[in-house]
Coordinates of C-alpha atoms in Angstrom, one line a residue:
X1 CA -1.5 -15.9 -22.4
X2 CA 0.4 -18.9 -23.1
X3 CA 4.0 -18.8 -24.1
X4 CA 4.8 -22.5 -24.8
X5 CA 3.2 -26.0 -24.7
X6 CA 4.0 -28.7 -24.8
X7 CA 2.4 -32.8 -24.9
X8 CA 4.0 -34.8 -22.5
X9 CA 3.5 -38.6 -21.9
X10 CA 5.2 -41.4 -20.4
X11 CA 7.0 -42.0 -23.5
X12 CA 7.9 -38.8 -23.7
X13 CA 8.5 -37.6 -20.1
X14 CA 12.2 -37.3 -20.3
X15 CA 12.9 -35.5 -23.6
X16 CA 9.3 -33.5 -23.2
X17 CA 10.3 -32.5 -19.0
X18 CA 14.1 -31.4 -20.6
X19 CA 11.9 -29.1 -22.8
X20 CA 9.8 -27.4 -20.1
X21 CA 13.2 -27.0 -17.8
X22 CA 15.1 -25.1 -20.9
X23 CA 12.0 -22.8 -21.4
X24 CA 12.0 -22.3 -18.0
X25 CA 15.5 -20.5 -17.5
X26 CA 14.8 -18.5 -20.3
X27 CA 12.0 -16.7 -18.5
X28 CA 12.7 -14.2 -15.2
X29 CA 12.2 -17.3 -12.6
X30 CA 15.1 -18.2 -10.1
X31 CA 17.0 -21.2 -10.3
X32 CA 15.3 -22.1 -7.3
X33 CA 11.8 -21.3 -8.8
X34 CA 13.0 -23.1 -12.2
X35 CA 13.6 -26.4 -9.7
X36 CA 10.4 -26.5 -7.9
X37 CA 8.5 -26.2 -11.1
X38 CA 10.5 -29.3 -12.2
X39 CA 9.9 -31.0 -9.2
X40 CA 5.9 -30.7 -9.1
X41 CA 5.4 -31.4 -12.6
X42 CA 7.4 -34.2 -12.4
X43 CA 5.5 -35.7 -9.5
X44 CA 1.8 -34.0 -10.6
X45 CA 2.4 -36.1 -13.9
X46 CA 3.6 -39.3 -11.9
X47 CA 0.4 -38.9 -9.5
X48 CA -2.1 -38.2 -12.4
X49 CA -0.9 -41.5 -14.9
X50 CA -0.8 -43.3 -11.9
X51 CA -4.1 -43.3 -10.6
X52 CA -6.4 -42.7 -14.0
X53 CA -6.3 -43.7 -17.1
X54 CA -5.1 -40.8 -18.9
X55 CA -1.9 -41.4 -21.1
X56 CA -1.1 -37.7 -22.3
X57 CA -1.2 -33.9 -21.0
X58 CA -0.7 -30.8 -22.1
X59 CA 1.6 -28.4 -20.3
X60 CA 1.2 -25.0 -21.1
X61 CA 4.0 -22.5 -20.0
X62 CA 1.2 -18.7 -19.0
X63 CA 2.9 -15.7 -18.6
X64 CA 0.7 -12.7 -17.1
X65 CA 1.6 -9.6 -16.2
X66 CA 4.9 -10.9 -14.8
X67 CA 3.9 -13.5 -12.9
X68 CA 5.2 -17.4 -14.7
X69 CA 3.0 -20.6 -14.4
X70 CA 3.0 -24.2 -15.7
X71 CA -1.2 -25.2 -16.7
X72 CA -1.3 -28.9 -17.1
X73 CA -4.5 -29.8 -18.5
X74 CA -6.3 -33.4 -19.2
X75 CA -9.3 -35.2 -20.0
X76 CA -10.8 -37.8 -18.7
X77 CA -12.9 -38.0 -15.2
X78 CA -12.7 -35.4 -12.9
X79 CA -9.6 -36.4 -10.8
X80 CA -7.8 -33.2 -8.3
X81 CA -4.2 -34.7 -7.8
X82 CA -3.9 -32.1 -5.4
X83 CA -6.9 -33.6 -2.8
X84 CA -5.9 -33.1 0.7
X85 CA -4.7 -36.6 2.3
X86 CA -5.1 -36.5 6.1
X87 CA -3.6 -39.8 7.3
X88 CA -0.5 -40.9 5.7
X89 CA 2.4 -42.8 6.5
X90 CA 6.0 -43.6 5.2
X91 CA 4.6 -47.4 3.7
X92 CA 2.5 -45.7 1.6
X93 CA 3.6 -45.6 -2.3
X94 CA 2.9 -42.1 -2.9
X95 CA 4.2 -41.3 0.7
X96 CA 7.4 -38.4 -0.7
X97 CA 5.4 -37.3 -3.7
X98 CA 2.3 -36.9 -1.1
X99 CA 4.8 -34.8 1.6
X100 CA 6.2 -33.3 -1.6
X101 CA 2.7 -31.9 -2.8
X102 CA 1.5 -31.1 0.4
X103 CA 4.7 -28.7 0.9
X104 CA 4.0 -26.3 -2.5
X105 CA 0.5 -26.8 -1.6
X106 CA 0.1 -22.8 -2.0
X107 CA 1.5 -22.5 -5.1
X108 CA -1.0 -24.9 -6.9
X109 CA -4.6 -25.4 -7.5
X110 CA -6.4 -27.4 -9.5
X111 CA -10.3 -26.6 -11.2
X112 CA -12.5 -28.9 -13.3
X113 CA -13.8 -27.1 -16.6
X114 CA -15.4 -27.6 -19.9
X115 CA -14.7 -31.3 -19.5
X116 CA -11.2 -30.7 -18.6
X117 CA -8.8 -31.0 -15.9
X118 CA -6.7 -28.0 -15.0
X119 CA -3.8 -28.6 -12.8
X120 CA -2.0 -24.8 -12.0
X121 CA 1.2 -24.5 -10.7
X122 CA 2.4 -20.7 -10.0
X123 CA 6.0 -21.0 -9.9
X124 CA 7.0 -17.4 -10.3
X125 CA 4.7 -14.2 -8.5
X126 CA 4.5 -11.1 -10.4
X127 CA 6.5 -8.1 -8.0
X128 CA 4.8 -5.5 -9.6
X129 CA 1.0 -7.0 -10.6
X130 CA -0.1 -4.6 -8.2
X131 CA 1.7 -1.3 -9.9
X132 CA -0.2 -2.4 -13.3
X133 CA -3.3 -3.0 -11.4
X134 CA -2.7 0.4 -9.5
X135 CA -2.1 2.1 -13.1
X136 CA -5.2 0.6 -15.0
X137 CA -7.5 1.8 -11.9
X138 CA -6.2 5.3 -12.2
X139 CA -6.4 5.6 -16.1
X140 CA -10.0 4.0 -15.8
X141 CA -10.8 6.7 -13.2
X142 CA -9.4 9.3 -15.3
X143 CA -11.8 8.2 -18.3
X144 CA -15.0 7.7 -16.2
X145 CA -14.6 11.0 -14.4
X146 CA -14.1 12.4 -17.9
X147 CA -17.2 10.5 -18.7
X148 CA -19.5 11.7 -16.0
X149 CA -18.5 15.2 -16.6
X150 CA -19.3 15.0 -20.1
X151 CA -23.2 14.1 -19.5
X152 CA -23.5 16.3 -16.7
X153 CA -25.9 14.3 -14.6
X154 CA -25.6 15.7 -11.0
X155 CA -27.5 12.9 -9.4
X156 CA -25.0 10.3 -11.5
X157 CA -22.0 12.4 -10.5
X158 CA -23.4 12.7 -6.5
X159 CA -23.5 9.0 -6.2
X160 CA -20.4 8.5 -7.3
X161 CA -18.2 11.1 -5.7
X162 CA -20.0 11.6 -2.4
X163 CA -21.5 8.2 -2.1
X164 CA -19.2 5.4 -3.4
X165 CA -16.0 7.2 -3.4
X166 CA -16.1 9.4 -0.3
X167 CA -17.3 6.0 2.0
X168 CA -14.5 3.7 0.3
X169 CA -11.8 6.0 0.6
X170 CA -13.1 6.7 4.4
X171 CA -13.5 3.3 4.7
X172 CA -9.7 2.3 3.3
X173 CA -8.2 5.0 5.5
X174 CA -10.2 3.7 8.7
X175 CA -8.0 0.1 7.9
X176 CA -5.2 1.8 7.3
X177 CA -5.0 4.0 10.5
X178 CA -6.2 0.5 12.6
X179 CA -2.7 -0.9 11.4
X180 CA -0.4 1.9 11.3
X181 CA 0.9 2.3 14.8
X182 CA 0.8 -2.1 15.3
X183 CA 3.1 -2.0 12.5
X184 CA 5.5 1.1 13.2
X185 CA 6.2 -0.4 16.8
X186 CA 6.5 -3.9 16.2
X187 CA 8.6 -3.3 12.6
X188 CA 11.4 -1.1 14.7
X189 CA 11.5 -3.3 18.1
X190 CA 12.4 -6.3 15.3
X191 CA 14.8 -3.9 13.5
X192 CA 16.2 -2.9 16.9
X193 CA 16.5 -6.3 18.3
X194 CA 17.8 -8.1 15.5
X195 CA 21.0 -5.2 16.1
X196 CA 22.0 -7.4 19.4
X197 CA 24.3 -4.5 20.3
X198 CA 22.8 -1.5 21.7
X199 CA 26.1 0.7 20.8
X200 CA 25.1 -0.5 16.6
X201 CA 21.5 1.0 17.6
X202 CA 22.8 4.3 18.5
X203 CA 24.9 4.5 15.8
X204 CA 22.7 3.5 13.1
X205 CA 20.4 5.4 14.7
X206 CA 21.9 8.6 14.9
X207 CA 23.2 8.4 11.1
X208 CA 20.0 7.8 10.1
X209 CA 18.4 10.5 12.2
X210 CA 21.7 13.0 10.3
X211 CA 20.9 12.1 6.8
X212 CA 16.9 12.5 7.6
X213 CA 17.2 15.8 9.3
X214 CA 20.1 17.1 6.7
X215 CA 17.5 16.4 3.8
X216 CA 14.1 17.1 5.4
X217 CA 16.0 20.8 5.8
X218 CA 17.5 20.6 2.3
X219 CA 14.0 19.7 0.6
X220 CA 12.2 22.5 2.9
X221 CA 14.4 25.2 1.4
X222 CA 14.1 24.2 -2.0
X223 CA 10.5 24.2 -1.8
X224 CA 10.5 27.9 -0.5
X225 CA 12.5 28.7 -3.6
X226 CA 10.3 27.0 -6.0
X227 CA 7.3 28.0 -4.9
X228 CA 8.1 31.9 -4.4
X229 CA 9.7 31.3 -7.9
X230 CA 5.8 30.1 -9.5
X231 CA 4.0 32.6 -7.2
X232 CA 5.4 35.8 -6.8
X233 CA 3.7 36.7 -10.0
X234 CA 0.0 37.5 -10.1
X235 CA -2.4 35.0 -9.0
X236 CA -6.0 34.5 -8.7
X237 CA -7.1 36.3 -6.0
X238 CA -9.4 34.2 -3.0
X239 CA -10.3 36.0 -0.3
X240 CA -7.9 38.1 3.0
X241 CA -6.6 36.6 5.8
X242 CA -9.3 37.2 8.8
X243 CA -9.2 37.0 12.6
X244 CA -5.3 36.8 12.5
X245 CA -5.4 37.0 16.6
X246 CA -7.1 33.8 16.5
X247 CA -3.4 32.4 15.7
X248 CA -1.4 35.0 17.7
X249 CA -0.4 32.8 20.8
X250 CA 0.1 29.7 18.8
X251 CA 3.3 28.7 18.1
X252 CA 5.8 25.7 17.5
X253 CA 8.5 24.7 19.9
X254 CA 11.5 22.3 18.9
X255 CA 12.3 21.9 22.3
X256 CA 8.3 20.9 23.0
X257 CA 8.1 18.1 20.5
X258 CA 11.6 16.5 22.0
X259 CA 10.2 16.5 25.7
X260 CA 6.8 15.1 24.1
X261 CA 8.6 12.3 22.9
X262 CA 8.1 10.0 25.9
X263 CA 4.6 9.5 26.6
X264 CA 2.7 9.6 30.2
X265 CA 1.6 6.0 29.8
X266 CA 1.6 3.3 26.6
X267 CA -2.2 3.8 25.7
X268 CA -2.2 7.1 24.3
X269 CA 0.3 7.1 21.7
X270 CA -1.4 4.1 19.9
X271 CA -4.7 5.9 20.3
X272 CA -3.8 9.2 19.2
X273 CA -1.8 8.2 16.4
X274 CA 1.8 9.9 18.0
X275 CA 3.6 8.3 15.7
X276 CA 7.2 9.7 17.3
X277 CA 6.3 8.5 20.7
X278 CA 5.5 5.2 18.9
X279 CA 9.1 4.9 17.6
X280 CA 10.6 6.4 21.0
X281 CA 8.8 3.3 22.6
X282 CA 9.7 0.7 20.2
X283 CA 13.5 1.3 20.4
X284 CA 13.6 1.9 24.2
X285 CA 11.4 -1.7 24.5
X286 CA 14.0 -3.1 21.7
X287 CA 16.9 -2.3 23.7
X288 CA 15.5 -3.5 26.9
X289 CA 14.8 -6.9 25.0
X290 CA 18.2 -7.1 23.7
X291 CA 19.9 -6.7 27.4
X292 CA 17.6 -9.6 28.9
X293 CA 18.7 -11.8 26.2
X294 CA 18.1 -15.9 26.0
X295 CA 16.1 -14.8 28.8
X296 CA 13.5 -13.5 26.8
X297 CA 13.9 -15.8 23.7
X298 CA 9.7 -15.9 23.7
X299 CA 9.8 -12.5 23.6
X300 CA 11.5 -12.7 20.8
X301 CA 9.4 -15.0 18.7
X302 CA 6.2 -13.0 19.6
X303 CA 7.9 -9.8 18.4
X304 CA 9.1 -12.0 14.8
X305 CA 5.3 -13.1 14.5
X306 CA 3.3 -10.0 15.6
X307 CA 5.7 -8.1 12.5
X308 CA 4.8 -10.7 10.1
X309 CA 1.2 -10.9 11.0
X310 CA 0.9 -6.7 10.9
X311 CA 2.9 -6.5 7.6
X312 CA 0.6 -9.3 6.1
X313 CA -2.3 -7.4 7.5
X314 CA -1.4 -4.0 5.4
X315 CA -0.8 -6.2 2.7
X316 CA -4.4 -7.6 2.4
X317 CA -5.5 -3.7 3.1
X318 CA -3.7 -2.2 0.6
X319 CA -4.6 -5.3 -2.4
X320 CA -7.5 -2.9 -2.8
X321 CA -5.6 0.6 -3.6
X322 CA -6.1 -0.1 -7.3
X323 CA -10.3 0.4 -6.8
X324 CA -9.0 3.5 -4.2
X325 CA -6.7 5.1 -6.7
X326 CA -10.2 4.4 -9.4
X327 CA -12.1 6.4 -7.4
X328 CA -9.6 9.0 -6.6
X329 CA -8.8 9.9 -10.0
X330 CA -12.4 9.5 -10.6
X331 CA -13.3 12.3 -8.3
X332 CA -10.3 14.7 -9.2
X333 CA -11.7 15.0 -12.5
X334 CA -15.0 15.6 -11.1
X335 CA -14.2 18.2 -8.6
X336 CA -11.1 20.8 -10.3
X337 CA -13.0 23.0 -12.5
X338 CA -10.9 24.6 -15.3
X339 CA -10.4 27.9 -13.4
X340 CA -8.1 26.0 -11.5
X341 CA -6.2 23.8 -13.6
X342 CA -3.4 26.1 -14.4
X343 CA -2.9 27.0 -11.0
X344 CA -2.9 23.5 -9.7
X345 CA -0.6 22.9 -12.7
X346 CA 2.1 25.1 -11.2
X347 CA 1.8 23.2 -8.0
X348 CA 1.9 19.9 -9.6
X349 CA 5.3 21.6 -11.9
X350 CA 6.7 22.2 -8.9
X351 CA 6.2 19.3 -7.0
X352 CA 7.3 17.3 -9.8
X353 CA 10.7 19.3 -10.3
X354 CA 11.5 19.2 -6.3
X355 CA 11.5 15.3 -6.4
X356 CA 13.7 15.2 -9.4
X357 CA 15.9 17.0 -7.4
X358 CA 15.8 15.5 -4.3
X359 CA 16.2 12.4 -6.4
X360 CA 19.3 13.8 -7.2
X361 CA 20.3 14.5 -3.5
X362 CA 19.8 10.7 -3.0
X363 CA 21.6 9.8 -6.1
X364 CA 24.4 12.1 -4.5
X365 CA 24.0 10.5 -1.1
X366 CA 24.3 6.9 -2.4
X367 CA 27.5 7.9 -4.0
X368 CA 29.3 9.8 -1.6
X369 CA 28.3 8.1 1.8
X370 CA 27.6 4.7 0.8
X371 CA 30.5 4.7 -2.1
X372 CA 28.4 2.8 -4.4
X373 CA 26.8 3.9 -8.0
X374 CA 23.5 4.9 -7.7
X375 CA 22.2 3.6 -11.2
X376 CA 21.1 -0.1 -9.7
X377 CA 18.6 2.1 -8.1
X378 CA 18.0 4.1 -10.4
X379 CA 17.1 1.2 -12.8
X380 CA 15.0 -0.6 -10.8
X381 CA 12.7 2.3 -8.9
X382 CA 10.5 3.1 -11.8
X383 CA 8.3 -0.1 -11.1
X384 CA 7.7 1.0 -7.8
X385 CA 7.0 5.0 -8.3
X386 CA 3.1 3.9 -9.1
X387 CA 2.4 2.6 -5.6
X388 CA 3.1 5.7 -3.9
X389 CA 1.8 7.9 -6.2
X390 CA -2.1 6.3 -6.5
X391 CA -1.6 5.6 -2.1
X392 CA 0.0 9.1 -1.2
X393 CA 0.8 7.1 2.2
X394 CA 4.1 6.2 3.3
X395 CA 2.5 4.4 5.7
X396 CA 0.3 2.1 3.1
X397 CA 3.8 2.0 1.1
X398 CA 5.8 0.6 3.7
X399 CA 5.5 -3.3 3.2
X400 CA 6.4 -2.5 -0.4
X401 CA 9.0 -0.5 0.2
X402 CA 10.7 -2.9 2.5
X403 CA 10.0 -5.9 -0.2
X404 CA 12.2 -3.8 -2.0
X405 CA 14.6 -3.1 -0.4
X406 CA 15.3 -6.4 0.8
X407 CA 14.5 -8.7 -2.7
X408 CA 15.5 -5.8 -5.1
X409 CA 18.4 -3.6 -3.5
X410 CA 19.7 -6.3 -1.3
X411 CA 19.1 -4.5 2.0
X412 CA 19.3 -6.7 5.1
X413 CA 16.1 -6.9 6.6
X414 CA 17.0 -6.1 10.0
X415 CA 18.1 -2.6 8.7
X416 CA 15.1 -2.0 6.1
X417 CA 12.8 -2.9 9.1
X418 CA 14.7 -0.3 11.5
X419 CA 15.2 2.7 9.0
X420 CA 12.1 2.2 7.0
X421 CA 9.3 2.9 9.6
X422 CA 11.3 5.8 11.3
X423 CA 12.0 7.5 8.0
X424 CA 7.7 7.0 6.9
X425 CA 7.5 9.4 9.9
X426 CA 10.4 11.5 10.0
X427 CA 11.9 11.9 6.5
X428 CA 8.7 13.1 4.6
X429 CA 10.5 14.8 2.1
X430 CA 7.9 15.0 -0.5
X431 CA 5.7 16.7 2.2
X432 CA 8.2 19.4 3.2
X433 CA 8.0 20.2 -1.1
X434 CA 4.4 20.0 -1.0
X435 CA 3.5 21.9 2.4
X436 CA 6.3 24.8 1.2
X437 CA 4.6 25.5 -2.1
X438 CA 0.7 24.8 -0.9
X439 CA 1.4 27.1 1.7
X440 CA 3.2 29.8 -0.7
X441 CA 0.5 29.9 -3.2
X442 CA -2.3 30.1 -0.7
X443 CA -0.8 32.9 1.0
X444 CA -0.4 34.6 -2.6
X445 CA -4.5 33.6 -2.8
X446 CA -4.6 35.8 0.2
X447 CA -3.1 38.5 -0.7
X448 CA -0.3 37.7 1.8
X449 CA 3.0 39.3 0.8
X450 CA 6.1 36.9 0.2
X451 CA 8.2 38.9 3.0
X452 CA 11.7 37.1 4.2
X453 CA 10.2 37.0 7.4
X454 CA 6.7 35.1 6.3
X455 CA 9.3 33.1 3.9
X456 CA 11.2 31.8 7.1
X457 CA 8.2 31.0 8.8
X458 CA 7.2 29.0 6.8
X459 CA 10.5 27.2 6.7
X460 CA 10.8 26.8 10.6
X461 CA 7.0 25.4 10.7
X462 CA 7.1 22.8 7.7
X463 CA 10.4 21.4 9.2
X464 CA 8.9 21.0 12.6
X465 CA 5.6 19.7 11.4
X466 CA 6.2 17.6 8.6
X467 CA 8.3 15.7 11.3
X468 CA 5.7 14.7 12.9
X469 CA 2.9 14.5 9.8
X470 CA 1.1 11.1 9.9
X471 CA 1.8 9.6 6.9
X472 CA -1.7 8.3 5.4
X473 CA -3.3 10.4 2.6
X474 CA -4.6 13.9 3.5
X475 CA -2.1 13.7 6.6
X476 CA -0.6 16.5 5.0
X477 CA -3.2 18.7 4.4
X478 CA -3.9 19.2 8.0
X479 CA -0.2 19.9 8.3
X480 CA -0.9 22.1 5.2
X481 CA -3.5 24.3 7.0
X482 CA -1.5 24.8 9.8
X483 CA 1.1 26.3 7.8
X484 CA -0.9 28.5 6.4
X485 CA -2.3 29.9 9.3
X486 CA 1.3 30.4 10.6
X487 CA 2.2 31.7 7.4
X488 CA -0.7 34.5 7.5
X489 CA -0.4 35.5 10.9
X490 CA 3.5 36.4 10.8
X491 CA 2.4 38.3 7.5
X492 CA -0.1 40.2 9.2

């Protein structure tokens, strides 16, 4: 929608330009952005009066969801000012506005419609276009499912759940797992290395690894008292726990996963998705990098480039979580009857109060180790809450997350690039409240009784596993299962 316009001509550049330039700082752009927006309609104007005939234009100051552009639009023949110019030189006329044009290149494009000519320059991106995005597709996919439950048409419904929905979402999580380890290891060897001093890594390191540990346990035990609190009641009843020798001689070793951290060869962790071995590579290769040196300057550069290129990669996956999250609301709607609503609304209640509190364990965190207040953050994380909630990936959340980080908390990036990737695999809090509970009520399903000793277990087992949980959506459930057949066994 437009905001402003304005006419501007040559006898009116000056007073007209002074005009846009005031609107302009009123809006959410930079002073930076506020200058380049200046600068190209100044020389977009100069180019267009120059070489046609056209005496006037209409600037038009859009605003859309967020995101801040200047639409100049004119009659006249179809002219682009913005055609590409191959061979230049510094005699030319036009040569700076040329080299000036060519520069913001991106940030401009130009369309010939309805007799008009439409010169677009976006001087201001919208951070969170994709969180509206993400919450239109989920309320629409709310509504349809709705929808195709109300006319009851099985073959409608089939094609739609099992056939568009099942393949996309397969097909989203297929991309997703391509880029997950590429960008794990090459976003921590560029966190590592840009920490030139290897005593810094350890130390950051082994903070980080405290504060992750200290709340992965804190959030495990407050699961295990919410969810015996909803479930120690009655509860729809599914079935017995069979074949409990199946599960006898499994069991879970701390000292096991820390000997499995170093791999037998580099192949196998990438393959298999070992997302701990991953990270033990990457920051054994990004100390290594940082002893060489100017000796391995190239090495360097490649590392810088192959993180950009994987981050932009997830980006362009995850442009299309707001058709996943759709069809994912889409086919919740379809699939949970009523009979369980009310129990999945416990689960949900008690999900949704553990992250308040471990919100509150952050808040604390903030204020006592880092000795700052936590209400910047507090301010600005509601904007990004929708993007992990429709992706239920850290993984798929990480570029974001970084973004912010970085552009909203003021994060350097060579500690958001470290932390950020090791805490998507090791710090899955939300997990540890969602495996604790899950696995509470389906032992209750079961007919499993809420001992201190099956209570433990379950403790012990979502601390070790969610450790290692691969952070794409439906990583946990696998965890989940595991759980319970932990759970059942030490309850039998």
């Amino acid at each position: 929608m437009a905001k402003e316009e304005f006419l501007l001509s040559t006898e009116t550049f000056s007073e007209v330009t002074k005009k846009v330039h005031d609107e302009l700082v009123q809006t959410k752009a930079t002073k930076k952005e506020v200058m380049m927006a200046d600068l190209l309609l100044e020389e977009t104007f100069m180019r267009i009066t120059e070489n046609t005939n056209v005496s006037q234009i209409r600037v038009l100051l859009r605003q859309k969801l967020g995101a801040l552009s200047l639409q100049l639009e004119y009659g006249g023949k179809e002219y682009n000012p913005l055609v590409e110019l191959n061979e230049y030189s510094e005699e030319d006329d036009d040569y700076f506005r040329t080299v000036i044009l060519k520069s913001y290149r991106s940030k401009m494009s130009y369309t010939h419609y309805s007799a008009k000519n439409i010169v677009t320059i976006q001087f201001h991106d919208a951070s969170n276009k994709q969180i509206y995005y993400t919450l239109f597709g989920m309320f629409a996919g709310i509504v349809f499912g709705f929808i195709l439950n109300s006319i009851n048409a099985p073959e409608l419904i089939s094609f739609f759940d099992d056939t568009l929905a099942k393949n996309l979402r397969e097909m989203f999580l297929n991309a997703l797992n391509m880029m997950i380890a590429p960008v794990i290891f090459f976003s921590v060897i560029s966190g590592v290395t840009s920490i030139t001093n290897a005593a810094e890594v350890g130390r950051i390191g082994g903070k980080l690894m405290g504060i992750y540990m200290l709340t992965t346990l804190f959030a495990s035990a407050l699961s295990i008292v919410i969810g015996y609190a909803l479930f120690c009641g009655e509860v729809p009843q599914i079935g017995t726990v069979e074949n409990a020798q199946d599960v006898q001689n499994q069991s879970i070793s701390i000292i096991s996963m820390i000997v499995g951290l170093i791999p037998k060869n580099l192949i196998n962790p990438i393959v298999n998705g070992e997302m701990l071995q991953i990270i033990f590579v990457a920051i054994f290769f990004g100390i290594c990098i940082n002893s060489l040196g100017s000796k391995v300057k190239i090495l360097h550069d490649f590392i810088e480039a192959m993180n950009s290129f994987c981050l932009n990669a997830i980006r362009l996956i995850v442009k299309v979580i707001p058709v996943i999250a759709f069809f994912a609301m889409m086919s919740l709607m379809i699939q949970v009857g009523m009979d369980s609503v009310l129990l999945l609304g416990k689960l949900i209640i008690g999900q949704f109060g553990g992250s308040l509190l471990m919100f509150g364990v952050y808040a604390s965190i903030l204020v006592i180790l880092g000795k700052i207040s936590p209400m910047p953050f507090i301010k600005k994380i509601g904007s990004f809450i929708p993007i992990p909630l429709s992706t239920s990936s850290s993984n798929a959340t990480m570029p974001f997350t970084m973004k912010f980080c970085t552009e909203k908390m003021g994060i350097a990036p060579k500690l958001s690039s470290f932390s950020i990737p090791i805490g998507a695999t090791v710090n899955m809090d939300g997990g540890c409240l969602y495996l604790s509970i899950a696995s509470i009520m389906l032992a209750r399903m079961y007919g499993i009784e809420l001992t201190p000793d099956v209570l433990f277990t379950v403790f012990i087992t979502v601390v070790a596993l969610s450790i290692g949980a691969p952070g794409v959506p439906g990583g946990a459930n696998g965890v989940g299962i595991t759980c319970g057949r932990y759970g059942g066994n030490f309850g039998n």
